[in-house]
Short mmCIF file of C-alpha atoms and ligand atoms in Angstrom, two decimals:
data_model
loop_
_atom_site.label_atom_id
_atom_site.label_comp_id
_atom_site.label_asym_id
_atom_site.label_seq_id
_atom_site.Cartn_x
_atom_site.Cartn_y
_atom_site.Cartn_z
CA UNK F 48 28.75 -0.55 0.79
CA UNK F 49 26.57 1.75 2.91
CA UNK F 50 27.30 5.47 2.84
CA UNK F 51 28.29 7.07 6.18
CA UNK F 52 25.55 9.40 7.43
CA UNK F 53 26.27 11.25 10.67
CA UNK F 54 23.55 13.07 12.62
CA UNK F 55 24.65 15.58 15.27
CA UNK F 56 22.03 15.81 18.02
CA UNK F 57 20.07 12.97 19.57
CA UNK F 58 16.75 14.75 19.99
CA UNK F 59 13.26 14.48 18.58
CA UNK F 60 14.10 15.57 15.02
CA UNK F 61 17.05 13.17 14.78
CA UNK F 62 15.02 10.22 16.08
CA UNK F 63 12.21 10.89 13.61
CA UNK F 64 14.69 11.23 10.74
CA UNK F 65 16.21 7.83 11.54
CA UNK F 66 12.74 6.31 11.74
CA UNK F 67 11.79 7.79 8.35
CA UNK F 68 15.09 6.64 6.83
CA UNK F 69 14.63 3.13 8.13
CA UNK F 70 11.54 2.76 5.95
CA UNK F 71 12.57 4.90 2.97
CA UNK F 72 16.27 4.08 2.51
CA UNK F 73 16.79 0.75 4.18
CA UNK F 74 20.46 -0.25 4.14
CA UNK F 75 21.58 2.70 2.04
CA UNK F 76 23.28 4.44 4.95
CA UNK F 77 25.45 3.45 7.90
CA UNK F 78 23.99 5.91 10.41
CA UNK F 79 25.82 7.29 13.44
CA UNK F 80 24.02 9.62 15.88
CA UNK F 81 26.11 11.83 18.17
CA UNK F 82 24.19 13.22 21.16
CA UNK F 83 25.37 15.38 24.03
CA UNK F 84 22.69 14.32 26.51
CA UNK F 85 23.59 11.12 28.37
CA UNK F 86 20.42 9.27 27.38
CA UNK F 87 18.55 7.66 24.51
CA UNK F 88 16.50 10.14 22.48
CA UNK F 89 13.39 10.99 24.48
CA UNK F 90 10.14 12.83 23.96
CA UNK F 91 11.00 16.31 25.21
CA UNK F 92 7.34 17.37 25.04
CA UNK F 93 6.62 14.88 27.83
CA UNK F 94 9.07 16.54 30.23
CA UNK F 95 6.13 18.65 31.41
CA UNK F 96 4.23 15.50 32.36
CA UNK F 97 7.32 14.07 34.07
CA UNK F 98 7.70 17.27 36.08
CA UNK F 99 4.01 17.19 37.00
CA UNK F 100 4.53 13.62 38.22
CA UNK F 101 1.97 12.25 35.75
CA UNK F 102 4.47 9.89 34.15
CA UNK F 103 7.87 8.49 35.05
CA UNK F 104 11.03 9.59 33.26
CA UNK F 105 11.60 5.95 32.26
CA UNK F 106 8.50 6.16 30.06
CA UNK F 107 9.58 8.86 27.64
CA UNK F 108 12.21 7.19 25.44
CA UNK F 109 11.21 7.58 21.80
CA UNK F 110 12.64 4.16 20.91
CA UNK F 111 14.05 1.42 23.15
CA UNK F 112 17.76 0.55 22.89
CA UNK F 113 17.11 -2.67 20.90
CA UNK F 114 15.29 -0.66 18.21
CA UNK F 115 18.42 1.39 17.48
CA UNK F 116 20.54 -1.75 17.44
CA UNK F 117 18.11 -3.57 15.17
CA UNK F 118 18.29 -0.70 12.70
CA UNK F 119 22.07 -0.73 12.68
CA UNK F 120 22.41 2.77 14.14
CA UNK F 121 25.60 3.57 16.03
CA UNK F 122 24.60 5.69 19.02
CA UNK F 123 27.15 7.86 20.72
CA UNK F 124 25.27 9.55 23.49
CA UNK F 125 26.73 11.54 26.36
CA UNK F 126 29.15 12.74 23.70
CA UNK F 127 29.35 16.28 22.35
CA UNK F 128 30.38 17.11 18.79
CA UNK F 129 32.97 19.85 19.23
CA UNK F 130 33.78 20.72 15.60
CA UNK F 131 32.98 19.89 12.00
CA UNK F 132 35.88 19.72 9.56
CA UNK F 133 33.90 20.20 6.36
CA UNK F 134 36.98 19.99 4.11
CA UNK F 135 37.96 16.55 5.47
CA UNK F 136 34.32 15.52 6.06
CA UNK F 137 34.92 14.63 9.69
CA UNK F 138 32.99 15.39 12.91
CA UNK F 139 35.28 15.90 15.90
CA UNK F 140 34.01 14.73 19.27
CA UNK F 141 34.75 16.26 22.65
CA UNK F 142 36.48 13.01 23.70
CA UNK F 143 39.03 13.49 20.92
CA UNK F 144 37.61 10.90 18.51
CA UNK F 145 36.81 11.65 14.86
CA UNK F 146 33.73 10.42 13.00
CA UNK F 147 34.00 10.55 9.19
CA UNK F 148 30.90 11.20 7.12
CA UNK F 149 29.76 11.21 3.57
CA UNK F 150 26.56 13.09 4.43
CA UNK F 151 25.96 15.14 7.58
CA UNK F 152 22.77 16.25 9.31
CA UNK F 153 22.76 18.93 12.00
CA UNK F 154 19.92 18.46 14.49
CA UNK F 155 21.25 20.28 17.53
CA UNK F 156 17.94 21.85 18.66
CA UNK F 157 17.90 24.91 20.91
CA UNK F 158 18.99 25.92 24.37
CA UNK F 159 16.86 27.74 26.92
CA UNK F 160 17.56 31.42 27.44
CA UNK F 161 17.89 33.32 30.70
CA UNK F 162 17.60 37.08 31.07
CA UNK F 163 20.86 38.97 31.67
CA UNK F 164 19.75 40.22 35.09
CA UNK F 165 22.01 40.93 38.10
CA UNK F 166 21.94 37.74 40.16
CA UNK F 167 21.34 35.38 37.24
CA UNK F 168 24.43 33.33 38.21
CA UNK F 169 23.22 32.62 41.77
CA UNK F 170 22.58 29.06 42.86
CA UNK F 171 18.85 28.38 42.55
CA UNK F 172 18.44 29.85 39.05
CA UNK F 173 17.14 27.27 36.57
CA UNK F 174 15.81 26.74 33.06
CA UNK F 175 13.47 24.04 31.74
CA UNK F 176 14.80 22.21 28.69
CA UNK F 177 16.09 18.75 29.48
CA UNK F 178 15.75 15.83 31.83
CA UNK F 179 18.40 17.11 34.25
CA UNK F 180 16.44 20.40 34.57
CA UNK F 181 13.34 18.38 35.44
CA UNK F 182 15.19 16.50 38.16
CA UNK F 183 16.31 19.77 39.74
CA UNK F 184 12.84 21.34 39.51
CA UNK F 185 11.24 18.25 41.03
CA UNK F 186 13.57 18.64 44.03
CA UNK F 187 12.39 22.24 44.49
CA UNK F 188 8.85 20.91 44.70
CA UNK F 189 9.74 18.17 47.13
CA UNK F 190 11.45 20.73 49.38
CA UNK F 191 8.35 23.01 49.25
CA UNK F 192 10.44 25.89 47.92
CA UNK F 193 9.10 29.31 46.93
CA UNK F 194 9.71 29.56 43.20
CA UNK F 195 9.30 32.47 40.80
CA UNK F 196 8.82 31.32 37.21
CA UNK F 197 9.71 34.12 34.80
CA UNK F 198 7.82 33.88 31.49
CA UNK F 199 4.14 33.28 30.80
CA UNK F 200 4.37 31.34 27.56
CA UNK F 201 3.79 27.62 27.17
CA UNK F 202 6.99 26.54 28.94
CA UNK F 203 6.55 28.91 31.87
CA UNK F 204 3.00 27.69 32.42
CA UNK F 205 4.09 24.08 32.24
CA UNK F 206 6.96 24.68 34.66
CA UNK F 207 4.68 26.52 37.08
CA UNK F 208 1.98 23.85 36.99
CA UNK F 209 4.47 21.00 37.39
CA UNK F 210 6.19 22.73 40.30
CA UNK F 211 2.87 23.30 42.09
CA UNK F 212 1.95 19.66 41.61
CA UNK F 213 5.31 18.69 43.13
CA UNK F 214 4.60 20.84 46.19
CA UNK F 215 6.33 24.17 45.48
CA UNK F 216 4.79 27.62 46.13
CA UNK F 217 4.81 29.18 42.70
CA UNK F 218 4.44 32.70 41.34
CA UNK F 219 4.40 33.08 37.57
CA UNK F 220 5.66 36.50 36.50
CA UNK F 221 4.97 37.59 32.93
CA UNK F 222 6.11 40.83 31.38
CA UNK F 223 3.09 41.16 29.05
CA UNK F 224 -0.51 42.01 29.93
CA UNK F 225 -1.70 38.48 29.17
CA UNK F 226 -0.46 34.90 29.18
CA UNK F 227 0.62 33.21 25.94
CA UNK F 228 0.22 36.41 23.94
CA UNK F 229 1.65 34.73 20.84
CA UNK F 230 -1.17 32.18 20.82
CA UNK F 231 -4.07 33.89 22.59
CA UNK F 232 -6.08 37.07 22.29
CA UNK F 233 -6.76 39.23 25.38
CA UNK F 234 -9.97 37.43 26.44
CA UNK F 235 -8.47 34.00 25.94
CA UNK F 236 -5.36 34.97 27.89
CA UNK F 237 -7.43 36.37 30.76
CA UNK F 238 -9.51 33.21 30.99
CA UNK F 239 -6.38 31.04 30.97
CA UNK F 240 -4.89 33.12 33.82
CA UNK F 241 -8.01 32.51 35.92
CA UNK F 242 -7.96 28.78 35.21
CA UNK F 243 -4.25 28.54 36.03
CA UNK F 244 -4.75 30.39 39.31
CA UNK F 245 -7.43 27.86 40.21
CA UNK F 246 -4.68 25.22 39.95
CA UNK F 247 -2.65 27.02 42.60
CA UNK F 248 -0.28 29.19 40.56
CA UNK F 249 -0.18 32.88 41.48
CA UNK F 250 -0.06 34.91 38.25
CA UNK F 251 1.58 38.37 38.01
CA UNK F 252 1.08 40.23 34.72
CA UNK F 253 2.95 43.33 33.50
CA UNK F 254 5.70 42.09 35.82
CA UNK F 255 9.18 42.81 34.52
CA UNK F 256 11.91 41.21 36.67
CA UNK F 257 14.95 43.48 37.03
CA UNK F 258 17.18 41.80 39.63
CA UNK F 259 17.61 38.55 41.52
CA UNK F 260 18.72 39.15 45.11
CA UNK F 261 20.86 36.80 47.17
CA UNK F 262 24.39 36.17 48.48
CA UNK F 263 25.20 32.73 47.12
CA UNK F 264 21.65 31.50 46.52
CA UNK F 265 18.43 33.16 45.41
CA UNK F 266 16.60 35.08 48.14
CA UNK F 267 14.20 37.36 46.26
CA UNK F 268 13.20 38.75 42.88
CA UNK F 269 12.80 42.46 42.28
CA UNK F 270 10.48 43.93 39.64
CA UNK F 271 10.51 47.17 37.67
CA UNK F 272 7.80 48.72 39.86
CA UNK F 273 10.12 48.28 42.88
CA UNK F 274 8.21 45.38 44.41
CA UNK F 275 10.27 42.52 45.84
CA UNK F 276 9.11 38.93 46.11
CA UNK F 277 10.85 36.53 48.49
CA UNK F 278 11.94 33.37 46.68
CA UNK F 279 14.23 30.36 47.04
CA UNK F 280 14.55 29.72 43.32
CA UNK F 281 13.91 31.22 39.91
CA UNK F 282 13.02 29.37 36.71
CA UNK F 283 13.54 31.22 33.44
CA UNK F 284 11.12 30.32 30.66
CA UNK F 285 11.79 33.25 28.37
CA UNK F 286 12.45 31.55 25.07
CA UNK F 287 15.06 29.50 23.29
CA UNK F 288 18.05 30.10 21.07
CA UNK F 289 18.89 27.67 18.25
CA UNK F 290 22.22 25.87 18.75
CA UNK F 291 24.14 27.09 15.69
CA UNK F 292 27.69 27.70 16.99
CA UNK F 293 29.03 24.38 15.71
CA UNK F 294 27.58 25.02 12.24
CA UNK F 295 28.73 28.63 12.12
CA UNK F 296 32.28 27.72 13.13
CA UNK F 297 32.32 25.12 10.35
CA UNK F 298 31.55 27.84 7.80
CA UNK F 299 27.87 27.05 7.27
CA UNK F 300 25.58 29.99 6.56
CA UNK F 301 23.62 30.89 9.70
CA UNK F 302 21.29 33.59 10.84
CA UNK F 303 19.16 32.87 13.89
CA UNK F 304 19.27 29.23 12.78
CA UNK F 305 21.28 27.18 10.28
CA UNK F 306 20.03 28.33 6.88
CA UNK F 307 18.43 25.58 4.79
CA UNK F 308 16.68 25.48 1.42
CA UNK F 309 13.48 23.60 0.53
CA UNK F 310 15.46 20.35 0.40
CA UNK F 311 16.68 21.06 3.98
CA UNK F 312 20.22 21.41 2.62
CA UNK F 313 22.63 24.02 3.98
CA UNK F 314 24.93 26.05 1.77
CA UNK F 315 27.34 23.08 1.78
CA UNK F 316 26.56 20.19 -0.57
CA UNK F 317 25.74 17.05 1.43
CA UNK F 318 25.25 18.88 4.74
CA UNK F 319 21.66 19.26 5.99
CA UNK F 320 19.89 20.67 9.04
CA UNK F 321 16.44 20.16 10.56
CA UNK F 322 14.42 20.76 13.70
CA UNK F 323 14.73 23.72 16.03
CA UNK F 324 18.28 24.57 14.92
CA UNK F 325 17.25 25.06 11.28
CA UNK F 326 16.01 28.28 9.71
CA UNK F 327 13.83 27.83 6.63
CA UNK F 328 12.52 30.81 4.66
CA UNK F 329 13.28 33.05 7.62
CA UNK F 330 11.50 30.88 10.21
CA UNK F 331 12.96 28.85 13.10
CA UNK F 332 10.16 26.67 14.45
CA UNK F 333 10.00 25.96 18.17
CA UNK F 334 7.56 23.07 17.93
CA UNK F 335 7.88 19.41 17.19
CA UNK F 336 5.41 19.05 14.31
CA UNK F 337 7.46 21.16 11.85
CA UNK F 338 10.54 19.12 12.83
CA UNK F 339 8.64 15.94 11.95
CA UNK F 340 7.50 17.37 8.61
CA UNK F 341 11.09 18.32 7.87
CA UNK F 342 12.26 14.80 8.81
CA UNK F 343 9.82 13.33 6.27
CA UNK F 344 11.11 15.56 3.47
CA UNK F 345 14.79 15.15 4.33
CA UNK F 346 14.49 11.35 4.53
CA UNK F 347 12.86 11.29 1.08
CA UNK F 348 15.68 13.40 -0.34
CA UNK F 349 18.34 11.26 1.30
CA UNK F 350 16.57 8.22 -0.18
CA UNK F 351 17.15 9.68 -3.63
CA UNK F 352 13.64 11.00 -4.27
CA UNK F 353 12.92 14.67 -4.80
CA UNK F 354 10.90 16.19 -1.99
CA UNK F 355 10.39 19.78 -1.03
CA UNK F 356 9.51 21.47 2.26
CA UNK F 357 7.39 24.58 1.88
CA UNK F 358 7.13 25.52 5.58
CA UNK F 359 4.58 24.55 8.23
CA UNK F 360 1.34 26.11 9.41
CA UNK F 361 1.96 26.01 13.12
CA UNK F 362 -0.72 25.22 15.60
CA UNK F 363 -0.61 24.96 19.36
CA UNK F 364 -2.77 22.14 20.64
CA UNK F 365 -1.95 21.15 24.16
CA UNK F 366 -2.85 20.92 27.75
CA UNK F 367 -1.37 24.03 29.33
CA UNK F 368 -1.20 23.61 33.09
CA UNK F 369 -3.90 21.00 32.77
CA UNK F 370 -6.14 23.26 30.66
CA UNK F 371 -6.82 22.44 26.98
CA UNK F 372 -5.55 25.22 24.70
CA UNK F 373 -5.62 25.29 20.91
CA UNK F 374 -4.50 28.17 18.73
CA UNK F 375 -3.84 28.22 15.00
CA UNK F 376 -3.44 30.58 12.10
CA UNK F 377 -4.32 34.25 12.20
CA UNK F 378 -6.25 34.22 15.49
CA UNK F 379 -6.42 38.00 15.77
CA UNK F 380 -7.76 38.61 12.25
CA UNK F 381 -6.82 41.53 10.07
CA UNK F 382 -8.99 44.31 8.69
CA UNK F 383 -12.14 42.94 7.06
CA UNK F 384 -11.97 39.62 8.92
CA UNK F 385 -15.00 38.49 10.95
CA UNK F 386 -14.80 36.96 14.38
CA UNK F 387 -17.29 34.50 15.89
CA UNK F 388 -16.98 34.30 19.66
CA UNK F 389 -18.28 32.07 22.44
CA UNK F 390 -17.12 32.62 26.01
CA UNK F 391 -18.30 31.15 29.32
CA UNK F 392 -16.06 32.08 32.26
CA UNK F 393 -17.94 29.83 34.67
CA UNK F 394 -17.27 26.61 32.75
CA UNK F 395 -13.89 27.85 31.51
CA UNK F 396 -14.87 27.55 27.84
CA UNK F 397 -13.70 29.93 25.12
CA UNK F 398 -13.97 29.65 21.38
CA UNK F 399 -13.00 32.16 18.73
CA UNK F 400 -13.12 31.60 14.99
CA UNK F 401 -11.72 34.11 12.52
CA UNK F 402 -13.12 34.11 8.99
CA UNK F 403 -11.74 36.06 6.06
CA UNK F 404 -13.09 35.88 2.51
CA UNK F 405 -15.33 32.96 3.53
CA UNK F 406 -12.28 30.97 4.67
CA UNK F 407 -11.48 30.01 8.25
CA UNK F 408 -8.08 31.65 8.82
CA UNK F 409 -7.61 31.35 12.58
CA UNK F 410 -9.05 29.72 15.69
CA UNK F 411 -8.60 29.72 19.47
CA UNK F 412 -10.15 27.12 21.78
CA UNK F 413 -9.78 26.98 25.55
CA UNK F 414 -11.29 24.21 27.65
CA UNK F 415 -12.85 21.76 25.20
CA UNK F 416 -10.36 21.36 22.34
CA UNK F 417 -12.00 18.29 20.81
CA UNK F 418 -12.65 20.08 17.48
CA UNK F 419 -9.09 21.38 17.18
CA UNK F 420 -7.90 19.09 14.40
CA UNK F 421 -11.05 19.70 12.36
CA UNK F 422 -10.45 23.43 12.52
CA UNK F 423 -6.81 22.94 11.62
CA UNK F 424 -7.79 20.93 8.53
CA UNK F 425 -10.22 23.66 7.49
CA UNK F 426 -7.55 26.34 7.91
CA UNK F 427 -4.88 24.34 6.08
CA UNK F 428 -7.31 23.27 3.34
CA UNK F 429 -8.61 26.81 2.70
CA UNK F 430 -12.16 25.39 2.62
CA UNK F 431 -15.04 27.71 1.66
CA UNK F 432 -17.14 27.97 4.85
CA UNK F 433 -19.26 30.89 3.68
CA UNK F 434 -22.54 28.95 3.66
CA UNK F 435 -21.80 26.89 6.78
CA UNK F 436 -21.07 29.41 9.47
CA UNK F 437 -23.65 28.03 11.92
CA UNK F 438 -22.25 24.55 11.49
CA UNK F 439 -18.76 25.89 11.97
CA UNK F 440 -19.27 27.05 15.53
CA UNK F 441 -21.29 24.24 17.08
CA UNK F 442 -22.21 21.77 14.34
CA UNK F 443 -20.77 18.54 13.01
CA UNK F 444 -17.57 19.49 11.22
CA UNK F 445 -17.13 16.13 9.50
CA UNK F 446 -18.89 17.18 6.27
CA UNK F 447 -16.95 20.42 6.04
CA UNK F 448 -13.69 18.58 6.71
CA UNK F 449 -14.24 16.30 3.73
CA UNK F 450 -13.71 19.31 1.49
CA UNK F 451 -10.30 20.03 3.05
C1 FAD C 647 9.30 21.13 28.60
C2 FAD C 647 9.04 21.23 27.12
C3 FAD C 647 7.75 21.06 26.63
C4 FAD C 647 7.50 21.16 25.26
N1 FAD C 647 6.23 20.99 24.83
C5 FAD C 647 5.98 21.04 23.51
C6 FAD C 647 4.66 20.80 23.03
O1 FAD C 647 3.72 20.59 23.80
N2 FAD C 647 4.47 20.82 21.68
C7 FAD C 647 5.49 21.06 20.79
O2 FAD C 647 5.27 21.04 19.58
N3 FAD C 647 6.75 21.30 21.25
C8 FAD C 647 7.02 21.29 22.56
N4 FAD C 647 8.29 21.50 23.01
C9 FAD C 647 9.36 21.78 22.01
C10 FAD C 647 9.89 20.46 21.41
O3 FAD C 647 10.37 19.64 22.44
C11 FAD C 647 11.00 20.78 20.42
O4 FAD C 647 10.43 21.52 19.35
C12 FAD C 647 11.68 19.53 19.86
O5 FAD C 647 12.27 18.79 20.89
C13 FAD C 647 12.73 19.94 18.83
O6 FAD C 647 13.45 18.83 18.42
P1 FAD C 647 14.99 18.96 17.98
O7 FAD C 647 15.44 17.58 17.70
O8 FAD C 647 15.13 20.00 16.95
O9 FAD C 647 15.73 19.52 19.26
P2 FAD C 647 16.00 18.78 20.66
O10 FAD C 647 14.90 17.85 20.99
O11 FAD C 647 16.33 19.87 21.61
O12 FAD C 647 17.29 17.90 20.41
C14 FAD C 647 18.55 18.46 20.13
C15 FAD C 647 19.58 17.58 20.78
O13 FAD C 647 20.87 17.94 20.25
C16 FAD C 647 21.82 17.87 21.29
N5 FAD C 647 23.00 18.66 20.93
C17 FAD C 647 23.10 20.02 20.85
N6 FAD C 647 24.36 20.38 20.50
C18 FAD C 647 25.06 19.21 20.36
C19 FAD C 647 26.41 18.93 20.03
N7 FAD C 647 27.31 19.89 19.74
N8 FAD C 647 26.80 17.63 20.00
C20 FAD C 647 25.92 16.64 20.26
N9 FAD C 647 24.63 16.86 20.60
C21 FAD C 647 24.20 18.14 20.64
C22 FAD C 647 21.06 18.41 22.48
O14 FAD C 647 21.69 18.01 23.69
C23 FAD C 647 19.69 17.75 22.29
O15 FAD C 647 19.63 16.51 22.91
C24 FAD C 647 8.57 21.45 24.36
C25 FAD C 647 9.87 21.63 24.85
C26 FAD C 647 10.10 21.55 26.22
C27 FAD C 647 11.50 21.77 26.74
#
């Protein structure tokens, strides 16, 4: 008889795990997925494109309903897991039902953070994490509202760009002196700000919001320098917090995320975690690629093989507000590292390669990101590029890549 495997969370990590299991451990498990959102698992990354109106929300399901049925997965969506009784091996649902398990996977992702500012509870304050957020933001655009997006990282830029495309008047306020400071150096950030402004987003840097004004709804945002910006709505894009309460209350070891070892197992035998809610070797990843790598390893372990996850080298490779941006590895470069730079503000092209000990250790591309994956292979492969530096910047990278 199949063993009962319950997955809490119906997001991207959970969907990929089921897909991996369906090929690696066919029939071994009777899988039940419990998801709070009232929808089939969807591609969260594409919410930016839905907000921008480039695709329809009906196009982002990761798998159609018949796929789940065909793979024998019991889906309970629109249904929150409220507790885990680890002693009795039962997941309790908010509707009062109990789901017994033999093995349990926690894939509860993260939630979007707001800043604890006066006025944060006013109507018109939003975040950008799920499909219902997108529906509300799209309405702001349709109503031509004045929106202040707080946060100049990836999500803030995507929210700002999508809102502008929907018709809103958008100011992006970022507390740092450059956009996407975790992925870009100063020159790259400055170029991105110019390109984003060309798309219709007003960018304010060194702008620390201190208060949201309004009676019942948002009327303005005040900044540390005393300036006040009239606004009808605010969107916070200031980071995420892994959803670990359920795990912590069940007695699992947690820090920022649910602590897992190289097998993705928690401190409880038979209970695993992956995706944004998991913390591995001190790192909680906020990107989908590490979640997919974890899903591959966890599925192999659940299939009875021995697989180990050693962490992920994260790279950002996306269209940010319609502009190609790639960043990977140590893009600042430590002492002794050499930097090769190409920058053309007129065409909006920027390229920075960081080399240390004849190895490519970091790269930033803005504009044309066609070579991104080649650079990522070279970084991950630790390839000796000492004699090929000319090739590296503008040449054909195929030969170099073969050595990766
Ligand atoms: C707008 C946007 C754009 C993004 N763009 C990119 C990008 O370009 N590249 C990239 O790599 N990453 C991007 N990300 C991040 C990426 O979406 C996440 O890394 C990925 O979704 C993580 O997958 P996950 O399964 O761990 O979490 P999630 O996809 O968040 O899924 C977790 C699910 O668990 C559910 N859940 C939580 N608690 C419970 C409970 N108690 N009971 C039942 N269900 C529960 C949640 O409702 C949610 O549906 C983006 C995110 C957003 C919001």
